[in-house]
Amino acid sequence: MGDIGSFEVQSRELRQEGQEWQTRKQAVQSAHDLADNGIGKGYMFGYLANVAHLGEYHDHFVSAITDAFADGVKTFDYMSAALTSAANAYDGADTTSAESAGHLKDRLPQ
Amino acid sequence: MTDITDWDQFAEEVRKRCQDLFDKVWGELNRMADVLNDAASHFDWVGLLFPIPKLIWDGLTSDDVERAIDKFNNEIRPQLEQKAKDVVADITKVVGTLAGDPPGLKRLSFDYAQCREKLVYPAPSIQSEIQQLGKSWKGEAFAAYSLAAGEQVKAMSDAALGMERAADMTNKGAAKILQLWVDLNDKLIGGLVDVAKLLSDATTVDKILSFEIPVVVSAIGDLIAFVQSIAKTLEDYWIGVGFQDQLDWVKLNNGATGLPHNTWPVIHPGEVDDISNPHDWGVVA
């Protein structure tokens, strides 16, 4: 992807915004790693708690939210890449070319 | 109050209390046997010198001592030994249901709380970012991005709320288990003191004769009653948490609290097309 046209481009804001999504991506990645510590740990609530299925609820929740965080990381990666790609396309620089739409979409959770 | 921090320590404390109960019951029974043997030996010795049917020593007849020995052998010893064994077996069984890992739950609680901190950090609002970006970007891609960005950032705060709730509930669960363990151990210690006092009162033959077996059996039985009540308290607590209060855990589990459905929001395909397609990009002239 090269220069997409005759726009007088101000891509700095796009790049900054792209960087914000990288920061968010790191935050969600950290959240994922911390939540992951709880996977399968419902047994810690003990026998009586698990009579009331507390352990199952905990494990199901933690498993689901950890998967969600993993999807969040991919989604934020996409957001960052899309903005950076837009900036690159506007700049038309050969060394920082825009990603194809298909390639960008591949970053999203499947 | 004892300081108990994990299951192994709790189990060891309970094991010690049960051993204390055995030691106390067996020790006191042996002491009673010594009292009776001592009394009987006096009559054996005096009987050799004066072979008459009824002798009196220290205010006791030989019949008194024989009755005390019969009561000890046929009632006191078997009933107390059996009760102590039953109670220790029951305590062991019930305590097994109180297993859990409060330190592990505490660690998880800290992790979940830190999760929330990672997700909610000081930063400009997404609205202000979008507004700023709008000064140099326009068109369908920008419109699609604006919508998607708002939804995505909201997912972070939703998930943070869910993790905060999870941290609170995990922490409360750990605290509840620990508190009940401490209560149970302290009650066992107190109960053993009561049992020991009742047993240690039987210091003479006439006190053994008047020994109130049901009272001691009942005192030992109180220990298991309390242990069972502790287990019931914990079970009621979990059931209350799990069902009757409509359950924060269930709400978290089904995604009613926190991130909706515990699923990260998908960007609408149309928005993805607009954001990904260079032909939809534009800048403010």
Short mmCIF file of C-alpha atoms in Angstrom, two decimals:
data_model
loop_
_atom_site.label_atom_id
_atom_site.label_comp_id
_atom_site.label_asym_id
_atom_site.label_seq_id
_atom_site.Cartn_x
_atom_site.Cartn_y
_atom_site.Cartn_z
CA MET A 1 0.00 0.00 0.00
CA GLY A 2 1.49 3.30 -0.91
CA ASP A 3 0.49 6.90 -0.96
CA ILE A 4 -3.27 7.03 -1.21
CA GLY A 5 -3.66 10.41 -2.56
CA SER A 6 -3.40 14.07 -2.58
CA PHE A 7 -4.47 14.71 1.00
CA GLU A 8 -2.41 17.02 3.02
CA VAL A 9 -2.03 14.61 5.82
CA GLN A 10 -1.60 15.21 9.49
CA SER A 11 -0.81 11.72 10.63
CA ARG A 12 0.72 12.58 13.99
CA GLU A 13 -2.63 12.32 15.79
CA LEU A 14 -3.28 8.95 14.21
CA ARG A 15 0.07 7.63 15.34
CA GLN A 16 -0.45 8.96 18.86
CA GLU A 17 -3.86 7.37 19.00
CA GLY A 18 -2.36 4.13 17.72
CA GLN A 19 0.13 4.26 20.57
CA GLU A 20 -2.72 4.70 23.07
CA TRP A 21 -4.13 1.37 21.91
CA GLN A 22 -0.74 -0.24 22.39
CA THR A 23 -0.81 1.02 25.99
CA ARG A 24 -4.32 -0.33 26.43
CA LYS A 25 -3.26 -3.60 24.85
CA GLN A 26 -0.48 -3.96 27.44
CA ALA A 27 -2.97 -3.23 30.23
CA VAL A 28 -5.36 -5.90 28.99
CA GLN A 29 -2.47 -8.33 28.51
CA SER A 30 -1.46 -7.75 32.15
CA ALA A 31 -5.06 -8.27 33.25
CA HIS A 32 -5.14 -11.50 31.24
CA ASP A 33 -1.98 -12.79 32.90
CA LEU A 34 -3.24 -11.97 36.39
CA ALA A 35 -6.68 -13.49 35.83
CA ASP A 36 -5.02 -16.56 34.35
CA ASN A 37 -3.60 -17.29 37.83
CA GLY A 38 -7.13 -18.18 38.92
CA ILE A 39 -7.81 -20.76 36.22
CA GLY A 40 -8.97 -24.01 37.82
CA LYS A 41 -8.49 -22.70 41.37
CA GLY A 42 -12.12 -22.96 42.44
CA TYR A 43 -11.22 -25.91 44.64
CA MET A 44 -9.59 -23.40 47.00
CA PHE A 45 -13.04 -22.45 48.28
CA GLY A 46 -13.24 -25.90 49.83
CA TYR A 47 -15.62 -28.81 49.94
CA LEU A 48 -18.61 -27.03 51.46
CA ALA A 49 -18.39 -24.10 49.04
CA ASN A 50 -18.38 -26.51 46.18
CA VAL A 51 -21.54 -28.15 47.46
CA ALA A 52 -23.01 -24.78 46.45
CA HIS A 53 -21.04 -24.88 43.15
CA LEU A 54 -19.01 -21.82 44.10
CA GLY A 55 -15.83 -23.32 42.74
CA GLU A 56 -17.53 -24.05 39.43
CA TYR A 57 -18.86 -20.50 39.20
CA HIS A 58 -15.43 -19.12 39.96
CA ASP A 59 -13.68 -21.35 37.44
CA HIS A 60 -16.21 -20.69 34.72
CA PHE A 61 -16.03 -16.95 35.28
CA VAL A 62 -12.23 -16.82 35.36
CA SER A 63 -11.94 -19.01 32.29
CA ALA A 64 -14.42 -16.85 30.36
CA ILE A 65 -12.91 -13.54 31.43
CA THR A 66 -9.41 -14.76 30.62
CA ASP A 67 -10.54 -15.71 27.12
CA ALA A 68 -12.23 -12.33 26.85
CA PHE A 69 -9.00 -10.56 27.81
CA ALA A 70 -7.15 -12.54 25.15
CA ASP A 71 -9.70 -11.34 22.59
CA GLY A 72 -9.30 -7.81 23.95
CA VAL A 73 -5.55 -7.95 23.39
CA LYS A 74 -6.07 -8.94 19.75
CA THR A 75 -8.76 -6.35 19.22
CA PHE A 76 -6.61 -3.57 20.65
CA ASP A 77 -3.71 -4.73 18.52
CA TYR A 78 -6.00 -4.35 15.53
CA MET A 79 -7.08 -0.87 16.60
CA SER A 80 -3.49 0.23 17.01
CA ALA A 81 -2.42 -1.30 13.70
CA ALA A 82 -5.37 0.21 11.84
CA LEU A 83 -4.54 3.71 13.04
CA THR A 84 -0.85 3.31 12.37
CA SER A 85 -1.61 1.87 8.96
CA ALA A 86 -3.82 4.85 8.17
CA ALA A 87 -1.04 7.20 9.21
CA ASN A 88 1.47 5.31 7.10
CA ALA A 89 -0.82 5.39 4.09
CA TYR A 90 -1.33 9.11 4.44
CA ASP A 91 2.37 9.68 4.76
CA GLY A 92 3.00 7.48 1.77
CA ALA A 93 6.37 6.48 3.07
CA ASP A 94 7.74 3.35 1.47
CA THR A 95 9.34 2.12 4.67
CA THR A 96 6.14 2.49 6.66
CA SER A 97 3.58 1.25 4.23
CA ALA A 98 -0.04 0.67 5.20
CA GLU A 99 -1.31 -2.82 5.88
CA SER A 100 -3.85 -4.34 3.57
CA ALA A 101 -7.41 -4.51 4.84
CA GLY A 102 -7.22 -8.30 4.88
CA HIS A 103 -4.05 -8.30 6.88
CA LEU A 104 -5.51 -5.88 9.39
CA LYS A 105 -8.63 -8.00 9.81
CA ASP A 106 -6.47 -11.03 10.51
CA ARG A 107 -5.33 -9.31 13.70
CA LEU A 108 -8.85 -9.50 15.12
CA PRO A 109 -9.99 -12.47 17.26
CA GLN A 110 -11.21 -15.23 15.01
CA MET B 1 -6.97 -16.85 70.15
CA THR B 2 -4.85 -19.05 67.96
CA ASP B 3 -3.38 -17.72 64.76
CA ILE B 4 -4.14 -20.07 61.89
CA THR B 5 -3.09 -19.18 58.38
CA ASP B 6 -3.50 -22.30 56.27
CA TRP B 7 -5.17 -25.67 56.07
CA ASP B 8 -2.13 -27.72 57.11
CA GLN B 9 -1.75 -25.62 60.23
CA PHE B 10 -5.46 -25.90 61.00
CA ALA B 11 -5.45 -29.66 60.48
CA GLU B 12 -2.40 -29.96 62.72
CA GLU B 13 -4.05 -27.85 65.42
CA VAL B 14 -7.17 -30.02 65.33
CA ARG B 15 -5.03 -33.16 65.40
CA LYS B 16 -3.29 -31.81 68.50
CA ARG B 17 -6.61 -31.04 70.15
CA CYS B 18 -7.88 -34.55 69.44
CA GLN B 19 -4.64 -36.00 70.82
CA ASP B 20 -5.08 -33.78 73.87
CA LEU B 21 -8.57 -35.20 74.32
CA PHE B 22 -7.29 -38.78 74.09
CA ASP B 23 -4.39 -38.04 76.44
CA LYS B 24 -6.65 -36.37 78.96
CA VAL B 25 -9.32 -39.07 78.95
CA TRP B 26 -6.83 -41.93 79.05
CA GLY B 27 -4.66 -40.15 81.60
CA GLU B 28 -7.57 -39.49 83.92
CA LEU B 29 -8.87 -43.04 83.54
CA ASN B 30 -5.43 -44.38 84.45
CA ARG B 31 -5.32 -42.06 87.43
CA MET B 32 -8.75 -43.30 88.58
CA ALA B 33 -7.52 -46.87 88.18
CA ASP B 34 -4.53 -46.02 90.38
CA VAL B 35 -6.83 -44.57 93.04
CA LEU B 36 -8.90 -47.75 93.04
CA ASN B 37 -5.86 -50.06 92.98
CA ASP B 38 -4.38 -48.16 95.87
CA ALA B 39 -7.60 -48.50 97.88
CA ALA B 40 -7.95 -52.20 97.00
CA SER B 41 -4.34 -52.91 98.01
CA HIS B 42 -5.06 -51.61 101.50
CA PHE B 43 -7.90 -54.07 101.88
CA ASP B 44 -5.78 -56.92 100.48
CA TRP B 45 -3.08 -56.22 103.00
CA VAL B 46 -5.43 -55.69 105.98
CA GLY B 47 -7.55 -58.68 104.89
CA LEU B 48 -4.58 -60.99 105.22
CA LEU B 49 -4.12 -59.97 108.82
CA PHE B 50 -7.81 -59.67 109.70
CA PRO B 51 -9.89 -61.97 107.45
CA ILE B 52 -13.30 -60.53 108.20
CA PRO B 53 -15.95 -59.78 105.59
CA LYS B 54 -16.33 -56.03 105.99
CA LEU B 55 -13.41 -53.84 106.69
CA ILE B 56 -13.27 -50.10 106.96
CA TRP B 57 -10.32 -48.09 105.74
CA ASP B 58 -10.29 -44.37 105.38
CA GLY B 59 -14.07 -44.30 105.83
CA LEU B 60 -14.63 -46.89 103.08
CA THR B 61 -15.77 -50.48 103.29
CA SER B 62 -14.34 -53.12 101.00
CA ASP B 63 -17.80 -53.24 99.39
CA ASP B 64 -17.50 -49.53 98.50
CA VAL B 65 -14.20 -50.16 96.77
CA GLU B 66 -15.55 -53.20 94.94
CA ARG B 67 -18.56 -51.23 93.75
CA ALA B 68 -16.31 -48.40 92.63
CA ILE B 69 -14.07 -50.84 90.75
CA ASP B 70 -17.11 -52.45 89.09
CA LYS B 71 -18.46 -49.03 88.09
CA PHE B 72 -15.08 -48.03 86.75
CA ASN B 73 -14.53 -51.23 84.79
CA ASN B 74 -18.07 -51.68 83.49
CA GLU B 75 -19.31 -48.11 83.03
CA ILE B 76 -16.82 -45.27 83.36
CA ARG B 77 -13.89 -46.65 81.35
CA PRO B 78 -15.84 -48.21 78.45
CA GLN B 79 -18.24 -45.28 78.07
CA LEU B 80 -15.59 -42.56 78.19
CA GLU B 81 -13.19 -44.43 75.92
CA GLN B 82 -15.94 -45.04 73.40
CA LYS B 83 -17.19 -41.46 73.54
CA ALA B 84 -13.68 -40.06 73.07
CA LYS B 85 -13.10 -42.34 70.07
CA ASP B 86 -16.48 -41.43 68.56
CA VAL B 87 -15.95 -37.72 69.03
CA VAL B 88 -12.46 -37.72 67.54
CA ALA B 89 -13.74 -39.72 64.55
CA ASP B 90 -16.63 -37.27 64.10
CA ILE B 91 -14.38 -34.24 64.47
CA THR B 92 -11.97 -35.64 61.89
CA LYS B 93 -14.84 -36.31 59.50
CA VAL B 94 -16.46 -32.90 59.88
CA VAL B 95 -13.18 -31.00 59.81
CA GLY B 96 -12.44 -32.70 56.50
CA THR B 97 -15.41 -30.85 55.04
CA LEU B 98 -13.94 -27.54 56.22
CA ALA B 99 -10.96 -27.86 53.91
CA GLY B 100 -10.11 -24.90 51.76
CA ASP B 101 -7.17 -22.73 50.86
CA PRO B 102 -7.62 -19.24 52.34
CA PRO B 103 -4.02 -18.16 51.62
CA GLY B 104 -4.49 -19.25 48.01
CA LEU B 105 -7.79 -17.36 47.85
CA LYS B 106 -6.09 -14.28 49.29
CA ARG B 107 -3.43 -14.44 46.60
CA LEU B 108 -6.12 -14.74 43.93
CA SER B 109 -7.95 -11.82 45.48
CA PHE B 110 -4.81 -9.69 45.20
CA ASP B 111 -4.34 -10.78 41.58
CA TYR B 112 -7.94 -9.90 40.72
CA ALA B 113 -7.63 -6.53 42.48
CA GLN B 114 -4.44 -5.85 40.54
CA CYS B 115 -6.29 -6.81 37.37
CA ARG B 116 -8.71 -4.00 38.05
CA GLU B 117 -5.84 -1.58 38.63
CA LYS B 118 -4.24 -2.53 35.31
CA LEU B 119 -7.49 -1.91 33.47
CA VAL B 120 -8.37 1.38 35.11
CA TYR B 121 -5.44 3.75 35.00
CA PRO B 122 -5.18 7.53 34.80
CA ALA B 123 -5.47 8.52 31.16
CA PRO B 124 -7.42 10.96 29.01
CA SER B 125 -10.96 9.79 28.31
CA ILE B 126 -11.59 8.07 25.02
CA GLN B 127 -14.08 10.83 24.22
CA SER B 128 -11.36 13.45 24.46
CA GLU B 129 -9.04 11.30 22.35
CA ILE B 130 -11.71 10.94 19.68
CA GLN B 131 -12.42 14.63 19.74
CA GLN B 132 -8.74 15.40 19.33
CA LEU B 133 -8.41 12.89 16.52
CA GLY B 134 -11.43 14.37 14.78
CA LYS B 135 -9.45 17.53 14.21
CA SER B 136 -7.32 15.75 11.61
CA TRP B 137 -9.40 12.73 10.55
CA LYS B 138 -12.86 12.49 9.06
CA GLY B 139 -15.03 10.25 6.93
CA GLU B 140 -16.53 6.79 7.34
CA ALA B 141 -13.39 5.29 8.82
CA PHE B 142 -13.27 7.93 11.53
CA ALA B 143 -16.98 7.53 12.29
CA ALA B 144 -16.60 3.76 12.52
CA TYR B 145 -13.49 4.10 14.66
CA SER B 146 -15.24 6.51 17.03
CA LEU B 147 -18.03 4.02 17.67
CA ALA B 148 -15.74 1.03 18.04
CA ALA B 149 -13.28 2.86 20.28
CA GLY B 150 -15.99 3.86 22.73
CA GLU B 151 -17.28 0.28 22.96
CA GLN B 152 -13.82 -1.17 23.36
CA VAL B 153 -12.78 1.17 26.16
CA LYS B 154 -16.08 0.56 27.93
CA ALA B 155 -15.24 -3.16 27.86
CA MET B 156 -12.12 -2.37 29.89
CA SER B 157 -14.07 -0.58 32.61
CA ASP B 158 -16.79 -3.27 32.59
CA ALA B 159 -14.19 -6.01 33.00
CA ALA B 160 -12.48 -3.99 35.73
CA LEU B 161 -15.75 -3.86 37.65
CA GLY B 162 -16.14 -7.62 37.34
CA MET B 163 -12.60 -8.27 38.55
CA GLU B 164 -13.13 -5.92 41.48
CA ARG B 165 -16.20 -7.92 42.50
CA ALA B 166 -14.31 -11.17 42.08
CA ALA B 167 -11.50 -9.82 44.27
CA ASP B 168 -13.95 -8.79 47.01
CA MET B 169 -15.80 -12.09 47.04
CA THR B 170 -12.66 -14.20 46.95
CA ASN B 171 -11.24 -12.20 49.82
CA LYS B 172 -14.44 -12.54 51.85
CA GLY B 173 -14.51 -16.28 51.26
CA ALA B 174 -10.94 -16.64 52.50
CA ALA B 175 -11.66 -14.54 55.58
CA LYS B 176 -14.77 -16.57 56.39
CA ILE B 177 -12.97 -19.90 56.22
CA LEU B 178 -10.09 -18.62 58.34
CA GLN B 179 -12.41 -17.16 60.97
CA LEU B 180 -14.35 -20.40 61.32
CA TRP B 181 -11.15 -22.40 61.61
CA VAL B 182 -9.94 -20.15 64.42
CA ASP B 183 -13.36 -20.29 66.14
CA LEU B 184 -13.41 -24.07 65.92
CA ASN B 185 -9.90 -24.52 67.26
CA ASP B 186 -10.50 -22.11 70.14
CA LYS B 187 -13.76 -23.88 71.01
CA LEU B 188 -11.99 -27.23 71.03
CA ILE B 189 -9.38 -25.84 73.41
CA GLY B 190 -12.09 -24.49 75.71
CA GLY B 191 -14.09 -27.71 75.54
CA LEU B 192 -11.08 -29.80 76.44
CA VAL B 193 -10.54 -27.68 79.54
CA ASP B 194 -14.15 -28.38 80.60
CA VAL B 195 -13.77 -32.11 80.01
CA ALA B 196 -10.47 -32.22 81.88
CA LYS B 197 -11.96 -30.45 84.87
CA LEU B 198 -14.87 -32.88 85.11
CA LEU B 199 -12.54 -35.86 84.88
CA SER B 200 -10.01 -34.51 87.33
CA ASP B 201 -12.67 -34.12 90.01
CA ALA B 202 -12.78 -37.92 90.49
CA THR B 203 -9.83 -38.06 92.89
CA THR B 204 -11.16 -40.47 95.52
CA VAL B 205 -13.08 -43.72 95.68
CA ASP B 206 -16.28 -42.07 96.88
CA LYS B 207 -16.04 -39.46 94.11
CA ILE B 208 -15.59 -42.24 91.58
CA LEU B 209 -18.66 -43.92 93.06
CA SER B 210 -20.67 -40.73 92.59
CA PHE B 211 -19.04 -39.95 89.23
CA GLU B 212 -21.63 -38.55 86.84
CA ILE B 213 -20.82 -40.34 83.61
CA PRO B 214 -23.56 -38.65 81.56
CA VAL B 215 -22.21 -35.24 82.50
CA VAL B 216 -18.74 -36.05 81.19
CA VAL B 217 -20.08 -37.86 78.15
CA SER B 218 -22.23 -34.84 77.45
CA ALA B 219 -19.26 -32.46 77.80
CA ILE B 220 -17.29 -34.53 75.31
CA GLY B 221 -20.32 -34.64 73.07
CA ASP B 222 -20.52 -30.85 73.15
CA LEU B 223 -17.25 -30.74 71.25
CA ILE B 224 -18.64 -32.55 68.25
CA ALA B 225 -21.86 -30.53 68.44
CA PHE B 226 -19.84 -27.36 68.11
CA VAL B 227 -17.70 -28.70 65.31
CA GLN B 228 -20.88 -29.66 63.44
CA SER B 229 -22.34 -26.22 64.04
CA ILE B 230 -19.19 -24.62 62.58
CA ALA B 231 -19.48 -26.78 59.49
CA LYS B 232 -23.14 -25.84 59.20
CA THR B 233 -22.29 -22.15 59.54
CA LEU B 234 -19.79 -22.39 56.71
CA GLU B 235 -22.17 -24.37 54.53
CA ASP B 236 -24.97 -21.88 55.19
CA TYR B 237 -22.58 -19.06 54.34
CA TRP B 238 -21.61 -20.59 51.02
CA ILE B 239 -25.20 -21.47 50.16
CA GLY B 240 -26.19 -17.92 51.08
CA VAL B 241 -23.45 -16.59 48.84
CA GLY B 242 -24.19 -19.12 46.15
CA PHE B 243 -27.94 -19.04 45.90
CA GLN B 244 -30.16 -17.14 48.29
CA ASP B 245 -28.65 -13.72 47.82
CA GLN B 246 -28.78 -13.93 44.07
CA LEU B 247 -25.32 -14.33 44.09
CA ASP B 248 -22.67 -12.11 42.99
CA TRP B 249 -20.80 -15.15 41.80
CA VAL B 250 -23.69 -16.24 39.60
CA LYS B 251 -23.98 -12.73 38.21
CA LEU B 252 -20.28 -12.71 37.45
CA ASN B 253 -20.49 -16.20 36.07
CA ASN B 254 -23.20 -15.36 33.58
CA GLY B 255 -21.79 -11.92 32.78
CA ALA B 256 -24.64 -9.94 34.33
CA THR B 257 -22.04 -8.10 36.41
CA GLY B 258 -18.90 -6.76 34.82
CA LEU B 259 -18.18 -7.46 31.18
CA PRO B 260 -21.52 -8.39 29.52
CA HIS B 261 -21.62 -12.16 28.93
CA ASN B 262 -17.92 -12.25 29.83
CA THR B 263 -17.23 -11.78 26.16
CA TRP B 264 -15.03 -9.09 24.68
CA PRO B 265 -17.16 -6.91 22.38
CA VAL B 266 -16.75 -7.69 18.71
CA ILE B 267 -16.30 -4.72 16.42
CA HIS B 268 -19.14 -4.68 13.94
CA PRO B 269 -17.97 -6.09 10.57
CA GLY B 270 -19.15 -2.93 8.85
CA GLU B 271 -17.02 -0.83 11.15
CA VAL B 272 -14.08 -3.15 10.59
CA ASP B 273 -14.49 -2.70 6.84
CA ASP B 274 -14.61 1.05 7.18
CA ILE B 275 -11.64 1.24 9.51
CA SER B 276 -9.57 -1.26 7.51
CA ASN B 277 -10.30 0.08 4.03
CA PRO B 278 -8.04 2.95 2.95
CA HIS B 279 -10.72 4.28 0.61
CA ASP B 280 -12.82 5.18 3.62
CA TRP B 281 -10.07 7.23 5.19
CA GLY B 282 -9.98 10.96 4.98
CA VAL B 283 -8.45 13.92 6.66
CA VAL B 284 -9.82 17.27 7.63
CA ALA B 285 -8.78 19.75 5.00
#
